[in-house]
Each structure stands twice: as structure tokens, then as C-alpha cells.
Amino acid sequence: MALLTDEQLVARAQDGDRCALSELISRYEQRTYNLAYRLMGNHADACDAAQEALVRVCVRLHNFRGDSQFSTWLYRVVTNTCLDELRRRGRTRCTSLDEALPLDEGSVPRQAADDADGPVEYAERHEIQAAVQRAIGRLPDDYRVVVILRDLHDLSYQEIAAVLGTTLGTIKSRLHRARQALRCIIEDTEGKRLDIAG
């Protein structure tokens, strides 16, 4: 089954082949979680959203017509699932017990750090990742989605347009504005940090 293309697996799964469906889901399980994590902002919510999205994919696979790549359709389902949940909550964020413990001077992971890096390198990398994730989380939903799909999941502009059901020009415009907004958020945060340190 691993040698079959997505299209072949989709066709078999639509004909009732459970092994093909299982293979298709396992191919995209990690990518589904990664996208959900970037959109939801924490592990617990990402797991819930990814699971919900994969259930929707299984239930609605018979509706997939093949007008786009399966991966594009899947990203659309995951994105819509996450955005629906965020809208439902009114953007109220919950903190998972699996996430890092925030402190005044950064954060400390609740699990042991990887021994591959020393403490300084780990802390710097973790601080940068957390700052970028927080900055992305402050973007409006439309901007956050295009930044995540383009810069973190490496989708093409055409794929993003297909996922979001909009035009290529709209995607380019949103991405440009999103990156400007992200730059402003990071510069503003950095400026405030320097003011506090000074």
C-alpha cells in the first residue's frame, strides 16, 4: 500500500477499502497535527482538532471529487476545523499541562530538555520559537492561516488558495500584510523587552 499514490489510495478508500483509508490517514497524521498545533497554539487543542479533522476526512471522503490534490483538500478540512473551534471559543485560549511553564524571564519545559543541546542553546532556541509562536498567535485568523501554511508548512501560493478557497492575488496580499504585521508584533515585543531591561 505504501507504494500507491494518494489518488490511488483515495479511489480504493472511496470503494470501501479500509486498509487504503488507514494508509492514507497514517501518511498525513503528523502533518495534520503539525498544522493544527500551529493554528490552535497548544498540544491538547491541536490533538483534539487534528482528531476531529481526520474524522471529518474519513466521513466525507466520498465527497472528495479529486479537483485538487488530496493533501490540499485535507489542509482545507484541518484549517476549517481549527478556525471553527477558535471562532466557537471566541478566541479564548486554554493552556495545556503538557506545555512549557511560563516564567518572568521566559519559560521552562515541563519535560527534560534534549541532551543534544546545552542549556544555553536550548533556552535560546526555545525562547525564539515561543516568541514566534506567540507573535503568530496574535495575528488575525486570516493572516495567521496563510503564514502557517506558507512559511511553516511550505505550501505553494496556489495550494493555499485552493485550501482557503480564494484567489492567488488574495493569498499574496494577505501573506504580505501578515508578514508586515508579524514584523511589527515582534519589533514591538522586542522594544518592550528592551525598555524593561533598560
PDB file of C-alpha atoms in Angstrom:
ATOM      1  CA  MET A   1       0.000   0.000   0.000  1.00  0.00           C
ATOM      2  CA  ALA A   2       2.884   2.352   0.764  1.00  0.00           C
ATOM      3  CA  LEU A   3       3.822   2.422  -2.938  1.00  0.00           C
ATOM      4  CA  LEU A   4       0.396   3.633  -4.048  1.00  0.00           C
ATOM      5  CA  THR A   5      -0.169   7.302  -4.796  1.00  0.00           C
ATOM      6  CA  ASP A   6      -2.609   9.391  -2.779  1.00  0.00           C
ATOM      7  CA  GLU A   7      -5.021   9.325  -5.704  1.00  0.00           C
ATOM      8  CA  GLN A   8      -4.947   5.525  -5.852  1.00  0.00           C
ATOM      9  CA  LEU A   9      -5.460   5.249  -2.103  1.00  0.00           C
ATOM     10  CA  VAL A  10      -8.346   7.720  -2.231  1.00  0.00           C
ATOM     11  CA  ALA A  11     -10.035   5.736  -5.020  1.00  0.00           C
ATOM     12  CA  ARG A  12      -9.650   2.485  -3.086  1.00  0.00           C
ATOM     13  CA  ALA A  13     -10.825   4.078   0.161  1.00  0.00           C
ATOM     14  CA  GLN A  14     -13.875   5.520  -1.592  1.00  0.00           C
ATOM     15  CA  ASP A  15     -14.644   1.967  -2.764  1.00  0.00           C
ATOM     16  CA  GLY A  16     -14.631   0.782   0.857  1.00  0.00           C
ATOM     17  CA  ASP A  17     -11.028  -0.437   1.251  1.00  0.00           C
ATOM     18  CA  ARG A  18     -10.286   0.181   4.946  1.00  0.00           C
ATOM     19  CA  CYS A  19      -6.589  -0.593   4.562  1.00  0.00           C
ATOM     20  CA  ALA A  20      -6.281   2.132   1.923  1.00  0.00           C
ATOM     21  CA  LEU A  21      -8.052   4.595   4.210  1.00  0.00           C
ATOM     22  CA  SER A  22      -5.786   3.627   7.093  1.00  0.00           C
ATOM     23  CA  GLU A  23      -2.670   4.127   4.941  1.00  0.00           C
ATOM     24  CA  LEU A  24      -3.935   7.499   3.724  1.00  0.00           C
ATOM     25  CA  ILE A  25      -4.611   8.703   7.269  1.00  0.00           C
ATOM     26  CA  SER A  26      -1.250   7.465   8.554  1.00  0.00           C
ATOM     27  CA  ARG A  27       0.552   9.344   5.748  1.00  0.00           C
ATOM     28  CA  TYR A  28      -0.969  12.633   6.825  1.00  0.00           C
ATOM     29  CA  GLU A  29      -1.439  12.166  10.572  1.00  0.00           C
ATOM     30  CA  GLN A  30       1.719  14.048  11.609  1.00  0.00           C
ATOM     31  CA  ARG A  31       1.197  16.867   9.109  1.00  0.00           C
ATOM     32  CA  THR A  32      -2.395  17.209  10.290  1.00  0.00           C
ATOM     33  CA  TYR A  33      -1.237  17.530  13.895  1.00  0.00           C
ATOM     34  CA  ASN A  34       1.529  19.998  12.973  1.00  0.00           C
ATOM     35  CA  LEU A  35      -0.901  22.289  11.167  1.00  0.00           C
ATOM     36  CA  ALA A  36      -3.461  22.021  13.978  1.00  0.00           C
ATOM     37  CA  TYR A  37      -0.762  22.817  16.553  1.00  0.00           C
ATOM     38  CA  ARG A  38       0.287  25.957  14.718  1.00  0.00           C
ATOM     39  CA  LEU A  39      -3.317  27.111  14.426  1.00  0.00           C
ATOM     40  CA  MET A  40      -4.508  26.144  17.910  1.00  0.00           C
ATOM     41  CA  GLY A  41      -1.372  27.061  19.836  1.00  0.00           C
ATOM     42  CA  ASN A  42      -1.116  24.125  22.254  1.00  0.00           C
ATOM     43  CA  HIS A  43      -0.781  20.352  22.263  1.00  0.00           C
ATOM     44  CA  ALA A  44      -4.129  19.380  23.796  1.00  0.00           C
ATOM     45  CA  ASP A  45      -6.235  21.554  21.484  1.00  0.00           C
ATOM     46  CA  ALA A  46      -4.138  20.501  18.497  1.00  0.00           C
ATOM     47  CA  CYS A  47      -4.719  16.811  19.274  1.00  0.00           C
ATOM     48  CA  ASP A  48      -8.465  17.390  19.563  1.00  0.00           C
ATOM     49  CA  ALA A  49      -8.630  19.457  16.369  1.00  0.00           C
ATOM     50  CA  ALA A  50      -6.429  17.042  14.399  1.00  0.00           C
ATOM     51  CA  GLN A  51      -8.538  14.093  15.510  1.00  0.00           C
ATOM     52  CA  GLU A  52     -11.753  15.919  14.622  1.00  0.00           C
ATOM     53  CA  ALA A  53     -10.319  16.863  11.219  1.00  0.00           C
ATOM     54  CA  LEU A  54      -9.265  13.281  10.457  1.00  0.00           C
ATOM     55  CA  VAL A  55     -12.715  12.028  11.460  1.00  0.00           C
ATOM     56  CA  ARG A  56     -14.241  14.586   9.070  1.00  0.00           C
ATOM     57  CA  VAL A  57     -11.896  13.396   6.322  1.00  0.00           C
ATOM     58  CA  CYS A  58     -12.959   9.774   6.876  1.00  0.00           C
ATOM     59  CA  VAL A  59     -16.653  10.634   6.949  1.00  0.00           C
ATOM     60  CA  ARG A  60     -16.531  12.988   3.956  1.00  0.00           C
ATOM     61  CA  LEU A  61     -14.005  11.193   1.773  1.00  0.00           C
ATOM     62  CA  HIS A  62     -16.795  10.053  -0.538  1.00  0.00           C
ATOM     63  CA  ASN A  63     -17.409  13.773  -1.303  1.00  0.00           C
ATOM     64  CA  PHE A  64     -13.805  14.315  -2.457  1.00  0.00           C
ATOM     65  CA  ARG A  65     -14.006  14.684  -6.239  1.00  0.00           C
ATOM     66  CA  GLY A  66     -10.298  14.946  -6.994  1.00  0.00           C
ATOM     67  CA  ASP A  67     -10.471  18.525  -8.309  1.00  0.00           C
ATOM     68  CA  SER A  68      -7.347  19.222  -6.245  1.00  0.00           C
ATOM     69  CA  GLN A  69      -4.679  17.114  -4.603  1.00  0.00           C
ATOM     70  CA  PHE A  70      -5.803  15.113  -1.594  1.00  0.00           C
ATOM     71  CA  SER A  71      -3.294  16.989   0.582  1.00  0.00           C
ATOM     72  CA  THR A  72      -4.819  20.331  -0.417  1.00  0.00           C
ATOM     73  CA  TRP A  73      -8.300  19.099   0.463  1.00  0.00           C
ATOM     74  CA  LEU A  74      -7.004  17.699   3.766  1.00  0.00           C
ATOM     75  CA  TYR A  75      -5.333  21.017   4.679  1.00  0.00           C
ATOM     76  CA  ARG A  76      -8.608  22.757   3.960  1.00  0.00           C
ATOM     77  CA  VAL A  77     -10.508  20.402   6.283  1.00  0.00           C
ATOM     78  CA  VAL A  78      -7.902  20.850   9.057  1.00  0.00           C
ATOM     79  CA  THR A  79      -7.840  24.631   8.657  1.00  0.00           C
ATOM     80  CA  ASN A  80     -11.626  24.886   8.709  1.00  0.00           C
ATOM     81  CA  THR A  81     -11.863  22.587  11.735  1.00  0.00           C
ATOM     82  CA  CYS A  82      -9.380  24.713  13.686  1.00  0.00           C
ATOM     83  CA  LEU A  83     -10.939  28.018  12.655  1.00  0.00           C
ATOM     84  CA  ASP A  84     -14.401  26.735  13.572  1.00  0.00           C
ATOM     85  CA  GLU A  85     -13.147  25.784  17.025  1.00  0.00           C
ATOM     86  CA  LEU A  86     -11.374  29.121  17.528  1.00  0.00           C
ATOM     87  CA  ARG A  87     -14.496  31.027  16.489  1.00  0.00           C
ATOM     88  CA  ARG A  88     -16.635  28.877  18.747  1.00  0.00           C
ATOM     89  CA  ARG A  89     -14.477  29.728  21.715  1.00  0.00           C
ATOM     90  CA  GLY A  90     -14.281  33.400  20.895  1.00  0.00           C
ATOM     91  CA  ARG A  91     -10.508  33.011  20.715  1.00  0.00           C
ATOM     92  CA  THR A  92     -10.292  32.074  24.396  1.00  0.00           C
ATOM     93  CA  ARG A  93      -7.013  30.252  24.799  1.00  0.00           C
ATOM     94  CA  CYS A  94      -6.500  27.321  27.145  1.00  0.00           C
ATOM     95  CA  THR A  95      -3.148  26.209  28.446  1.00  0.00           C
ATOM     96  CA  SER A  96      -2.285  22.544  28.334  1.00  0.00           C
ATOM     97  CA  LEU A  97      -0.450  20.912  31.202  1.00  0.00           C
ATOM     98  CA  ASP A  98       1.851  19.469  28.554  1.00  0.00           C
ATOM     99  CA  GLU A  99       3.027  22.940  27.503  1.00  0.00           C
ATOM    100  CA  ALA A 100       6.024  24.824  28.865  1.00  0.00           C
ATOM    101  CA  LEU A 101       5.682  26.599  32.199  1.00  0.00           C
ATOM    102  CA  PRO A 102       5.821  30.383  31.596  1.00  0.00           C
ATOM    103  CA  LEU A 103       8.095  32.419  33.869  1.00  0.00           C
ATOM    104  CA  ASP A 104       9.005  36.117  34.080  1.00  0.00           C
ATOM    105  CA  GLU A 105      12.220  35.529  32.146  1.00  0.00           C
ATOM    106  CA  GLY A 106      10.960  33.080  29.508  1.00  0.00           C
ATOM    107  CA  SER A 107       9.642  29.611  30.085  1.00  0.00           C
ATOM    108  CA  VAL A 108      10.729  26.221  31.354  1.00  0.00           C
ATOM    109  CA  PRO A 109       9.648  22.985  29.690  1.00  0.00           C
ATOM    110  CA  ARG A 110       7.741  20.583  31.895  1.00  0.00           C
ATOM    111  CA  GLN A 111       9.788  17.739  30.430  1.00  0.00           C
ATOM    112  CA  ALA A 112      13.530  17.168  30.362  1.00  0.00           C
ATOM    113  CA  ALA A 113      15.375  19.064  27.651  1.00  0.00           C
ATOM    114  CA  ASP A 114      17.042  17.249  24.766  1.00  0.00           C
ATOM    115  CA  ASP A 115      20.642  16.434  25.711  1.00  0.00           C
ATOM    116  CA  ALA A 116      21.840  17.274  22.206  1.00  0.00           C
ATOM    117  CA  ASP A 117      21.936  20.992  23.023  1.00  0.00           C
ATOM    118  CA  GLY A 118      23.461  22.658  26.016  1.00  0.00           C
ATOM    119  CA  PRO A 119      21.201  24.645  28.332  1.00  0.00           C
ATOM    120  CA  VAL A 120      22.042  27.990  26.744  1.00  0.00           C
ATOM    121  CA  GLU A 121      21.380  26.815  23.183  1.00  0.00           C
ATOM    122  CA  TYR A 122      18.194  25.097  24.228  1.00  0.00           C
ATOM    123  CA  ALA A 123      16.925  28.132  26.096  1.00  0.00           C
ATOM    124  CA  GLU A 124      17.713  30.468  23.197  1.00  0.00           C
ATOM    125  CA  ARG A 125      16.068  28.222  20.623  1.00  0.00           C
ATOM    126  CA  HIS A 126      13.057  27.628  22.864  1.00  0.00           C
ATOM    127  CA  GLU A 127      12.692  31.345  23.587  1.00  0.00           C
ATOM    128  CA  ILE A 128      12.810  32.234  19.888  1.00  0.00           C
ATOM    129  CA  GLN A 129      10.307  29.501  18.977  1.00  0.00           C
ATOM    130  CA  ALA A 130       7.959  30.556  21.762  1.00  0.00           C
ATOM    131  CA  ALA A 131       8.231  34.230  20.782  1.00  0.00           C
ATOM    132  CA  VAL A 132       7.485  33.452  17.143  1.00  0.00           C
ATOM    133  CA  GLN A 133       4.561  31.192  18.113  1.00  0.00           C
ATOM    134  CA  ARG A 134       3.152  33.912  20.399  1.00  0.00           C
ATOM    135  CA  ALA A 135       3.556  36.505  17.639  1.00  0.00           C
ATOM    136  CA  ILE A 136       1.837  34.247  15.107  1.00  0.00           C
ATOM    137  CA  GLY A 137      -0.926  33.643  17.638  1.00  0.00           C
ATOM    138  CA  ARG A 138      -1.569  37.392  17.837  1.00  0.00           C
ATOM    139  CA  LEU A 139      -2.230  37.676  14.096  1.00  0.00           C
ATOM    140  CA  PRO A 140      -5.831  37.806  12.878  1.00  0.00           C
ATOM    141  CA  ASP A 141      -7.089  34.373  11.751  1.00  0.00           C
ATOM    142  CA  ASP A 142      -6.878  35.175   8.015  1.00  0.00           C
ATOM    143  CA  TYR A 143      -3.264  36.280   8.336  1.00  0.00           C
ATOM    144  CA  ARG A 144      -2.242  33.507  10.735  1.00  0.00           C
ATOM    145  CA  VAL A 145      -3.518  30.776   8.418  1.00  0.00           C
ATOM    146  CA  VAL A 146      -1.593  31.991   5.352  1.00  0.00           C
ATOM    147  CA  VAL A 147       1.661  32.448   7.330  1.00  0.00           C
ATOM    148  CA  ILE A 148       1.386  28.966   8.803  1.00  0.00           C
ATOM    149  CA  LEU A 149       0.514  27.289   5.512  1.00  0.00           C
ATOM    150  CA  ARG A 150       3.243  29.113   3.535  1.00  0.00           C
ATOM    151  CA  ASP A 151       6.131  29.603   5.947  1.00  0.00           C
ATOM    152  CA  LEU A 152       5.740  26.641   8.284  1.00  0.00           C
ATOM    153  CA  HIS A 153       4.127  24.015   6.046  1.00  0.00           C
ATOM    154  CA  ASP A 154       5.748  25.185   2.795  1.00  0.00           C
ATOM    155  CA  LEU A 155       2.590  25.099   0.668  1.00  0.00           C
ATOM    156  CA  SER A 156       2.691  26.969  -2.625  1.00  0.00           C
ATOM    157  CA  TYR A 157       0.529  30.053  -3.165  1.00  0.00           C
ATOM    158  CA  GLN A 158      -1.709  28.004  -5.463  1.00  0.00           C
ATOM    159  CA  GLU A 159      -2.145  25.288  -2.840  1.00  0.00           C
ATOM    160  CA  ILE A 160      -3.013  27.865  -0.176  1.00  0.00           C
ATOM    161  CA  ALA A 161      -5.548  29.487  -2.499  1.00  0.00           C
ATOM    162  CA  ALA A 162      -7.113  26.057  -3.051  1.00  0.00           C
ATOM    163  CA  VAL A 163      -7.113  25.259   0.689  1.00  0.00           C
ATOM    164  CA  LEU A 164      -8.765  28.562   1.562  1.00  0.00           C
ATOM    165  CA  GLY A 165     -10.998  28.718  -1.495  1.00  0.00           C
ATOM    166  CA  THR A 166      -9.825  32.142  -2.610  1.00  0.00           C
ATOM    167  CA  THR A 167      -7.753  33.755  -5.351  1.00  0.00           C
ATOM    168  CA  LEU A 168      -4.000  33.752  -5.779  1.00  0.00           C
ATOM    169  CA  GLY A 169      -3.929  37.562  -5.538  1.00  0.00           C
ATOM    170  CA  THR A 170      -5.781  37.493  -2.230  1.00  0.00           C
ATOM    171  CA  ILE A 171      -3.296  34.980  -0.832  1.00  0.00           C
ATOM    172  CA  LYS A 172      -0.295  37.067  -1.905  1.00  0.00           C
ATOM    173  CA  SER A 173      -1.853  40.199  -0.441  1.00  0.00           C
ATOM    174  CA  ARG A 174      -2.753  38.505   2.852  1.00  0.00           C
ATOM    175  CA  LEU A 175       0.689  36.962   3.158  1.00  0.00           C
ATOM    176  CA  HIS A 176       2.402  40.292   2.543  1.00  0.00           C
ATOM    177  CA  ARG A 177       0.201  42.031   5.125  1.00  0.00           C
ATOM    178  CA  ALA A 178       0.584  39.137   7.554  1.00  0.00           C
ATOM    179  CA  ARG A 179       4.373  39.286   7.386  1.00  0.00           C
ATOM    180  CA  GLN A 180       4.302  43.051   7.921  1.00  0.00           C
ATOM    181  CA  ALA A 181       2.004  42.617  10.915  1.00  0.00           C
ATOM    182  CA  LEU A 182       4.222  39.850  12.273  1.00  0.00           C
ATOM    183  CA  ARG A 183       7.286  42.040  11.916  1.00  0.00           C
ATOM    184  CA  CYS A 184       5.528  44.855  13.807  1.00  0.00           C
ATOM    185  CA  ILE A 185       4.434  42.489  16.582  1.00  0.00           C
ATOM    186  CA  ILE A 186       7.956  41.106  17.013  1.00  0.00           C
ATOM    187  CA  GLU A 187       9.569  44.564  16.913  1.00  0.00           C
ATOM    188  CA  ASP A 188       7.022  45.886  19.403  1.00  0.00           C
ATOM    189  CA  THR A 189       7.619  42.933  21.732  1.00  0.00           C
ATOM    190  CA  GLU A 190      11.391  43.293  21.425  1.00  0.00           C
ATOM    191  CA  GLY A 191      11.141  47.048  22.088  1.00  0.00           C
ATOM    192  CA  LYS A 192       9.105  46.456  25.236  1.00  0.00           C
ATOM    193  CA  ARG A 193      11.641  43.855  26.411  1.00  0.00           C
ATOM    194  CA  LEU A 194      14.483  46.318  25.943  1.00  0.00           C
ATOM    195  CA  ASP A 195      12.562  49.025  27.817  1.00  0.00           C
ATOM    196  CA  ILE A 196      12.026  46.684  30.758  1.00  0.00           C
ATOM    197  CA  ALA A 197      15.686  45.535  30.761  1.00  0.00           C
ATOM    198  CA  GLY A 198      16.980  49.097  30.430  1.00  0.00           C
TER     199      GLY A 198
END
